[in-house]
């Protein structure tokens, strides 16, 4: 079966750096995605990793270790607008994506 | 380029009724996936259609069905509605290639009374 684990909630201060972890156990692996979802809105794509290593995109970076079944999303220079839920999703061998429950990030001044 | 559109945005039904939701993907995208999102279960995959064929299916009962038309627009149908079907139903489109990400629509919020 598929299992995705990520923390339920995290808090951080504006301007700081926060790392959201995601561990997974899947049958096969065809990529890991991170999405951002603001309350009442649809998820929006942040990053995609299929090979080990770090992918950097502006203030957001995502890391993947396939051997450890582990990924993290790094958010730098936090802004209030970064308060949202962050979803980790893994596409398994069947190409069906499995989503984690999401990590609710609260950024305070 | 216009984004993914879903209609209706909000819907109230009663138990036992059926409902049809519609999704228009981004122009040129041939893959449409449907998801159910609830506070308790998170985002769960329902099914994916690619070029009018169901390519993948999640673990939902047969009451949940879908189809895709030649213009890539997709519909999802839920029959014999249950209270537990109250959720946000999200549609996502992509080109269908393995490395491509999905782009989500705004969703249809369904309330079953």
mmCIF file of C-alpha atoms in Angstrom:
data_model
loop_
_atom_site.group_PDB
_atom_site.id
_atom_site.type_symbol
_atom_site.label_atom_id
_atom_site.label_comp_id
_atom_site.label_asym_id
_atom_site.label_seq_id
_atom_site.Cartn_x
_atom_site.Cartn_y
_atom_site.Cartn_z
ATOM 1 C CA UNK A 1 0.000 0.000 0.000
ATOM 2 C CA UNK A 2 0.870 3.651 -0.033
ATOM 3 C CA UNK A 3 1.583 5.752 3.033
ATOM 4 C CA UNK A 4 2.563 9.403 3.211
ATOM 5 C CA UNK A 5 3.447 11.094 6.500
ATOM 6 C CA UNK A 6 3.918 14.781 7.141
ATOM 7 C CA UNK A 7 3.453 16.915 10.253
ATOM 8 C CA UNK A 8 -0.036 18.221 10.835
ATOM 9 C CA UNK A 9 0.894 21.751 11.757
ATOM 10 C CA UNK A 10 3.921 24.014 11.959
ATOM 11 C CA UNK A 11 4.403 27.611 12.990
ATOM 12 C CA UNK A 12 7.164 29.999 11.997
ATOM 13 C CA UNK A 13 8.050 33.658 12.097
ATOM 14 C CA UNK A 14 7.955 36.036 9.151
ATOM 15 C CA UNK A 15 11.391 36.236 7.519
ATOM 16 C CA UNK A 16 12.520 32.899 8.903
ATOM 17 C CA UNK A 17 13.194 29.552 7.187
ATOM 18 C CA UNK A 18 10.974 26.506 7.662
ATOM 19 C CA UNK A 19 11.435 22.899 6.561
ATOM 20 C CA UNK A 20 8.399 20.656 6.060
ATOM 21 C CA UNK A 21 9.251 16.965 6.010
ATOM 22 C CA UNK A 22 7.502 14.165 4.174
ATOM 23 C CA UNK A 23 8.203 10.448 4.478
ATOM 24 C CA UNK A 24 6.615 7.895 2.222
ATOM 25 C CA UNK A 25 6.242 4.199 1.587
ATOM 26 C CA UNK A 26 4.965 3.313 -1.857
ATOM 27 C CA UNK A 27 4.854 0.446 -4.301
ATOM 28 C CA UNK A 28 7.126 1.824 -6.982
ATOM 29 C CA UNK A 29 8.067 5.457 -7.406
ATOM 30 C CA UNK A 30 7.438 7.858 -10.253
ATOM 31 C CA UNK A 31 7.935 11.241 -8.709
ATOM 32 C CA UNK A 32 7.121 13.361 -5.676
ATOM 33 C CA UNK A 33 5.181 16.610 -5.811
ATOM 34 C CA UNK A 34 4.646 19.470 -3.411
ATOM 35 C CA UNK A 35 1.525 21.603 -3.595
ATOM 36 C CA UNK A 36 0.400 24.698 -1.715
ATOM 37 C CA UNK A 37 -3.250 25.082 -0.798
ATOM 38 C CA UNK A 38 -4.718 28.207 0.735
ATOM 39 C CA UNK A 39 -7.932 27.831 2.682
ATOM 40 C CA UNK A 40 -10.907 27.527 0.368
ATOM 41 C CA UNK A 41 -8.761 27.338 -2.744
ATOM 42 C CA UNK A 42 -7.425 24.619 -5.034
ATOM 43 C CA UNK A 43 -3.907 23.224 -4.629
ATOM 44 C CA UNK A 44 -1.222 24.903 -6.725
ATOM 45 C CA UNK A 45 1.946 23.190 -7.905
ATOM 46 C CA UNK A 46 5.201 24.065 -6.167
ATOM 47 C CA UNK A 47 7.787 21.446 -7.099
ATOM 48 C CA UNK A 48 8.493 18.054 -8.621
ATOM 49 C CA UNK A 49 11.336 15.652 -7.741
ATOM 50 C CA UNK A 50 12.028 12.325 -9.404
ATOM 51 C CA UNK A 51 15.801 12.079 -8.881
ATOM 52 C CA UNK A 52 17.694 12.421 -5.598
ATOM 53 C CA UNK A 53 18.847 15.886 -4.705
ATOM 54 C CA UNK A 54 17.724 19.433 -4.274
ATOM 55 C CA UNK A 55 15.511 21.391 -6.653
ATOM 56 C CA UNK A 56 15.528 25.134 -6.073
ATOM 57 C CA UNK A 57 12.899 27.536 -7.297
ATOM 58 C CA UNK A 58 13.079 31.003 -5.850
ATOM 59 C CA UNK A 59 12.249 31.014 -2.159
ATOM 60 C CA UNK A 60 11.127 27.389 -2.313
ATOM 61 C CA UNK A 61 13.379 24.320 -2.538
ATOM 62 C CA UNK A 62 12.514 20.638 -2.439
ATOM 63 C CA UNK A 63 14.788 17.727 -1.601
ATOM 64 C CA UNK A 64 14.374 14.040 -2.312
ATOM 65 C CA UNK A 65 16.103 10.891 -1.064
ATOM 66 C CA UNK A 66 14.543 7.866 -2.723
ATOM 67 C CA UNK A 67 16.559 5.357 -0.688
ATOM 68 C CA UNK A 68 15.216 6.889 2.547
ATOM 69 C CA UNK A 69 11.697 7.526 1.271
ATOM 70 C CA UNK A 70 12.108 11.117 2.377
ATOM 71 C CA UNK A 71 11.520 14.587 1.036
ATOM 72 C CA UNK A 72 11.397 18.068 2.447
ATOM 73 C CA UNK A 73 10.122 21.418 1.287
ATOM 74 C CA UNK A 74 12.214 24.383 2.369
ATOM 75 C CA UNK A 75 10.654 27.821 2.471
ATOM 76 C CA UNK A 76 12.997 30.785 2.910
ATOM 77 C CA UNK A 77 12.300 34.408 3.798
ATOM 78 C CA UNK A 78 8.833 33.498 4.988
ATOM 79 C CA UNK A 79 5.998 35.894 4.238
ATOM 80 C CA UNK A 80 2.562 36.085 5.786
ATOM 81 C CA UNK A 81 1.049 34.930 2.498
ATOM 82 C CA UNK A 82 2.931 31.627 2.891
ATOM 83 C CA UNK A 83 0.425 30.640 5.574
ATOM 84 C CA UNK A 84 -1.282 27.697 3.883
ATOM 85 C CA UNK A 85 -1.471 23.929 3.802
ATOM 86 C CA UNK A 86 1.422 22.163 2.061
ATOM 87 C CA UNK A 87 0.648 18.821 0.463
ATOM 88 C CA UNK A 88 3.198 16.140 -0.312
ATOM 89 C CA UNK A 89 2.109 13.731 -3.065
ATOM 90 C CA UNK A 90 3.864 10.632 -4.357
ATOM 91 C CA UNK A 91 3.164 8.947 -7.653
ATOM 92 C CA UNK A 92 3.656 5.216 -7.264
ATOM 93 C CA UNK A 93 4.298 2.456 -9.727
ATOM 94 C CA UNK A 94 0.773 2.643 -11.103
ATOM 95 C CA UNK A 95 1.170 6.410 -11.651
ATOM 96 C CA UNK A 96 -1.721 6.995 -9.254
ATOM 97 C CA UNK A 97 -0.789 9.881 -6.923
ATOM 98 C CA UNK A 98 -1.171 9.489 -3.176
ATOM 99 C CA UNK A 99 -1.430 12.675 -1.134
ATOM 100 C CA UNK A 100 -0.427 13.270 2.439
ATOM 101 C CA UNK A 101 -2.913 14.910 4.807
ATOM 102 C CA UNK A 102 -1.085 18.194 4.429
ATOM 103 C CA UNK A 103 0.926 20.392 6.786
ATOM 104 C CA UNK A 104 -0.793 23.551 7.930
ATOM 105 C CA UNK A 105 1.847 26.281 8.132
ATOM 106 C CA UNK A 106 1.102 29.356 10.219
ATOM 107 C CA UNK A 107 3.395 32.324 9.698
ATOM 108 C CA UNK A 108 3.199 34.983 12.394
ATOM 109 C CA UNK A 109 4.760 38.452 12.531
ATOM 110 C CA UNK B 1 -4.234 30.335 -21.354
ATOM 111 C CA UNK B 2 -7.440 29.761 -19.401
ATOM 112 C CA UNK B 3 -7.164 27.540 -16.361
ATOM 113 C CA UNK B 4 -9.163 24.505 -15.357
ATOM 114 C CA UNK B 5 -12.826 25.302 -14.863
ATOM 115 C CA UNK B 6 -15.360 23.345 -12.856
ATOM 116 C CA UNK B 7 -19.101 23.679 -12.662
ATOM 117 C CA UNK B 8 -21.047 24.058 -10.550
ATOM 118 C CA UNK B 9 -18.952 25.592 -7.774
ATOM 119 C CA UNK B 10 -21.430 24.726 -5.029
ATOM 120 C CA UNK B 11 -24.140 22.114 -4.823
ATOM 121 C CA UNK B 12 -26.600 20.921 -2.189
ATOM 122 C CA UNK B 13 -28.252 17.541 -2.606
ATOM 123 C CA UNK B 14 -30.162 15.107 -0.412
ATOM 124 C CA UNK B 15 -29.357 11.492 0.334
ATOM 125 C CA UNK B 16 -30.266 9.120 -2.453
ATOM 126 C CA UNK B 17 -30.031 11.686 -5.210
ATOM 127 C CA UNK B 18 -27.419 11.670 -7.916
ATOM 128 C CA UNK B 19 -25.110 14.438 -9.060
ATOM 129 C CA UNK B 20 -23.036 15.257 -12.132
ATOM 130 C CA UNK B 21 -20.008 17.513 -11.943
ATOM 131 C CA UNK B 22 -18.227 18.983 -14.944
ATOM 132 C CA UNK B 23 -14.605 19.855 -15.618
ATOM 133 C CA UNK B 24 -13.014 21.637 -18.567
ATOM 134 C CA UNK B 25 -9.240 21.147 -18.682
ATOM 135 C CA UNK B 26 -6.604 23.580 -19.846
ATOM 136 C CA UNK B 27 -6.600 23.809 -23.628
ATOM 137 C CA UNK B 28 -4.384 21.106 -25.084
ATOM 138 C CA UNK B 29 -4.420 18.936 -21.974
ATOM 139 C CA UNK B 30 -5.680 15.423 -22.580
ATOM 140 C CA UNK B 31 -5.561 14.050 -19.057
ATOM 141 C CA UNK B 32 -8.206 14.824 -16.462
ATOM 142 C CA UNK B 33 -8.079 13.458 -12.916
ATOM 143 C CA UNK B 34 -10.705 13.719 -10.212
ATOM 144 C CA UNK B 35 -10.101 13.920 -6.482
ATOM 145 C CA UNK B 36 -12.231 14.025 -3.355
ATOM 146 C CA UNK B 37 -11.014 16.217 -0.504
ATOM 147 C CA UNK B 38 -12.417 15.974 3.018
ATOM 148 C CA UNK B 39 -11.006 17.200 6.336
ATOM 149 C CA UNK B 40 -10.819 13.653 7.649
ATOM 150 C CA UNK B 41 -9.301 11.822 4.675
ATOM 151 C CA UNK B 42 -7.432 14.559 2.861
ATOM 152 C CA UNK B 43 -7.108 14.476 -0.904
ATOM 153 C CA UNK B 44 -8.011 11.114 -2.413
ATOM 154 C CA UNK B 45 -7.694 10.047 -6.025
ATOM 155 C CA UNK B 46 -10.910 8.993 -7.746
ATOM 156 C CA UNK B 47 -9.943 8.318 -11.363
ATOM 157 C CA UNK B 48 -8.036 9.620 -14.358
ATOM 158 C CA UNK B 49 -9.173 9.892 -17.960
ATOM 159 C CA UNK B 50 -6.868 10.235 -20.921
ATOM 160 C CA UNK B 51 -8.122 10.517 -24.487
ATOM 161 C CA UNK B 52 -11.642 9.431 -23.475
ATOM 162 C CA UNK B 53 -10.383 6.283 -21.691
ATOM 163 C CA UNK B 54 -10.169 5.670 -17.964
ATOM 164 C CA UNK B 55 -6.457 5.180 -17.360
ATOM 165 C CA UNK B 56 -6.372 4.835 -13.565
ATOM 166 C CA UNK B 57 -8.905 4.278 -10.828
ATOM 167 C CA UNK B 58 -8.749 4.809 -7.074
ATOM 168 C CA UNK B 59 -10.479 2.875 -4.310
ATOM 169 C CA UNK B 60 -13.973 4.297 -4.479
ATOM 170 C CA UNK B 61 -17.256 2.387 -4.845
ATOM 171 C CA UNK B 62 -18.959 1.966 -8.173
ATOM 172 C CA UNK B 63 -21.375 4.790 -7.299
ATOM 173 C CA UNK B 64 -18.588 7.082 -8.460
ATOM 174 C CA UNK B 65 -18.153 7.108 -12.213
ATOM 175 C CA UNK B 66 -16.854 9.389 -14.873
ATOM 176 C CA UNK B 67 -16.321 9.933 -18.527
ATOM 177 C CA UNK B 68 -14.353 12.099 -20.883
ATOM 178 C CA UNK B 69 -15.477 13.592 -24.155
ATOM 179 C CA UNK B 70 -13.575 14.053 -27.392
ATOM 180 C CA UNK B 71 -12.829 17.674 -26.473
ATOM 181 C CA UNK B 72 -11.213 16.425 -23.221
ATOM 182 C CA UNK B 73 -13.980 17.838 -21.040
ATOM 183 C CA UNK B 74 -14.852 15.408 -18.287
ATOM 184 C CA UNK B 75 -17.843 14.684 -16.114
ATOM 185 C CA UNK B 76 -18.035 12.866 -12.829
ATOM 186 C CA UNK B 77 -21.235 11.253 -11.586
ATOM 187 C CA UNK B 78 -22.109 10.116 -8.085
ATOM 188 C CA UNK B 79 -25.269 8.085 -7.703
ATOM 189 C CA UNK B 80 -27.274 7.279 -4.564
ATOM 190 C CA UNK B 81 -25.620 10.046 -2.591
ATOM 191 C CA UNK B 82 -24.634 9.427 1.021
ATOM 192 C CA UNK B 83 -23.921 11.957 3.763
ATOM 193 C CA UNK B 84 -20.255 10.960 3.623
ATOM 194 C CA UNK B 85 -20.029 12.109 0.021
ATOM 195 C CA UNK B 86 -20.053 15.723 1.232
ATOM 196 C CA UNK B 87 -16.676 17.009 0.128
ATOM 197 C CA UNK B 88 -14.740 19.266 -2.183
ATOM 198 C CA UNK B 89 -14.379 17.575 -5.571
ATOM 199 C CA UNK B 90 -11.324 18.706 -7.446
ATOM 200 C CA UNK B 91 -10.488 18.198 -11.061
ATOM 201 C CA UNK B 92 -6.909 18.414 -12.314
ATOM 202 C CA UNK B 93 -5.625 18.474 -15.859
ATOM 203 C CA UNK B 94 -2.261 17.733 -17.386
ATOM 204 C CA UNK B 95 -0.777 16.909 -20.745
ATOM 205 C CA UNK B 96 -0.685 13.275 -19.680
ATOM 206 C CA UNK B 97 3.088 12.921 -19.832
ATOM 207 C CA UNK B 98 4.760 11.287 -16.833
ATOM 208 C CA UNK B 99 6.836 14.319 -15.804
ATOM 209 C CA UNK B 100 4.053 16.821 -16.175
ATOM 210 C CA UNK B 101 2.411 18.300 -13.138
ATOM 211 C CA UNK B 102 -1.308 18.615 -12.677
ATOM 212 C CA UNK B 103 -3.171 21.896 -12.571
ATOM 213 C CA UNK B 104 -6.181 21.939 -10.302
ATOM 214 C CA UNK B 105 -9.511 23.599 -10.865
ATOM 215 C CA UNK B 106 -11.300 25.580 -8.122
ATOM 216 C CA UNK B 107 -13.392 22.578 -7.148
ATOM 217 C CA UNK B 108 -17.055 21.834 -6.598
ATOM 218 C CA UNK B 109 -18.178 21.864 -2.999
ATOM 219 C CA UNK B 110 -20.914 19.262 -2.541
ATOM 220 C CA UNK B 111 -23.092 19.142 0.546
ATOM 221 C CA UNK B 112 -25.339 16.126 1.021
ATOM 222 C CA UNK B 113 -28.179 16.565 3.505
#
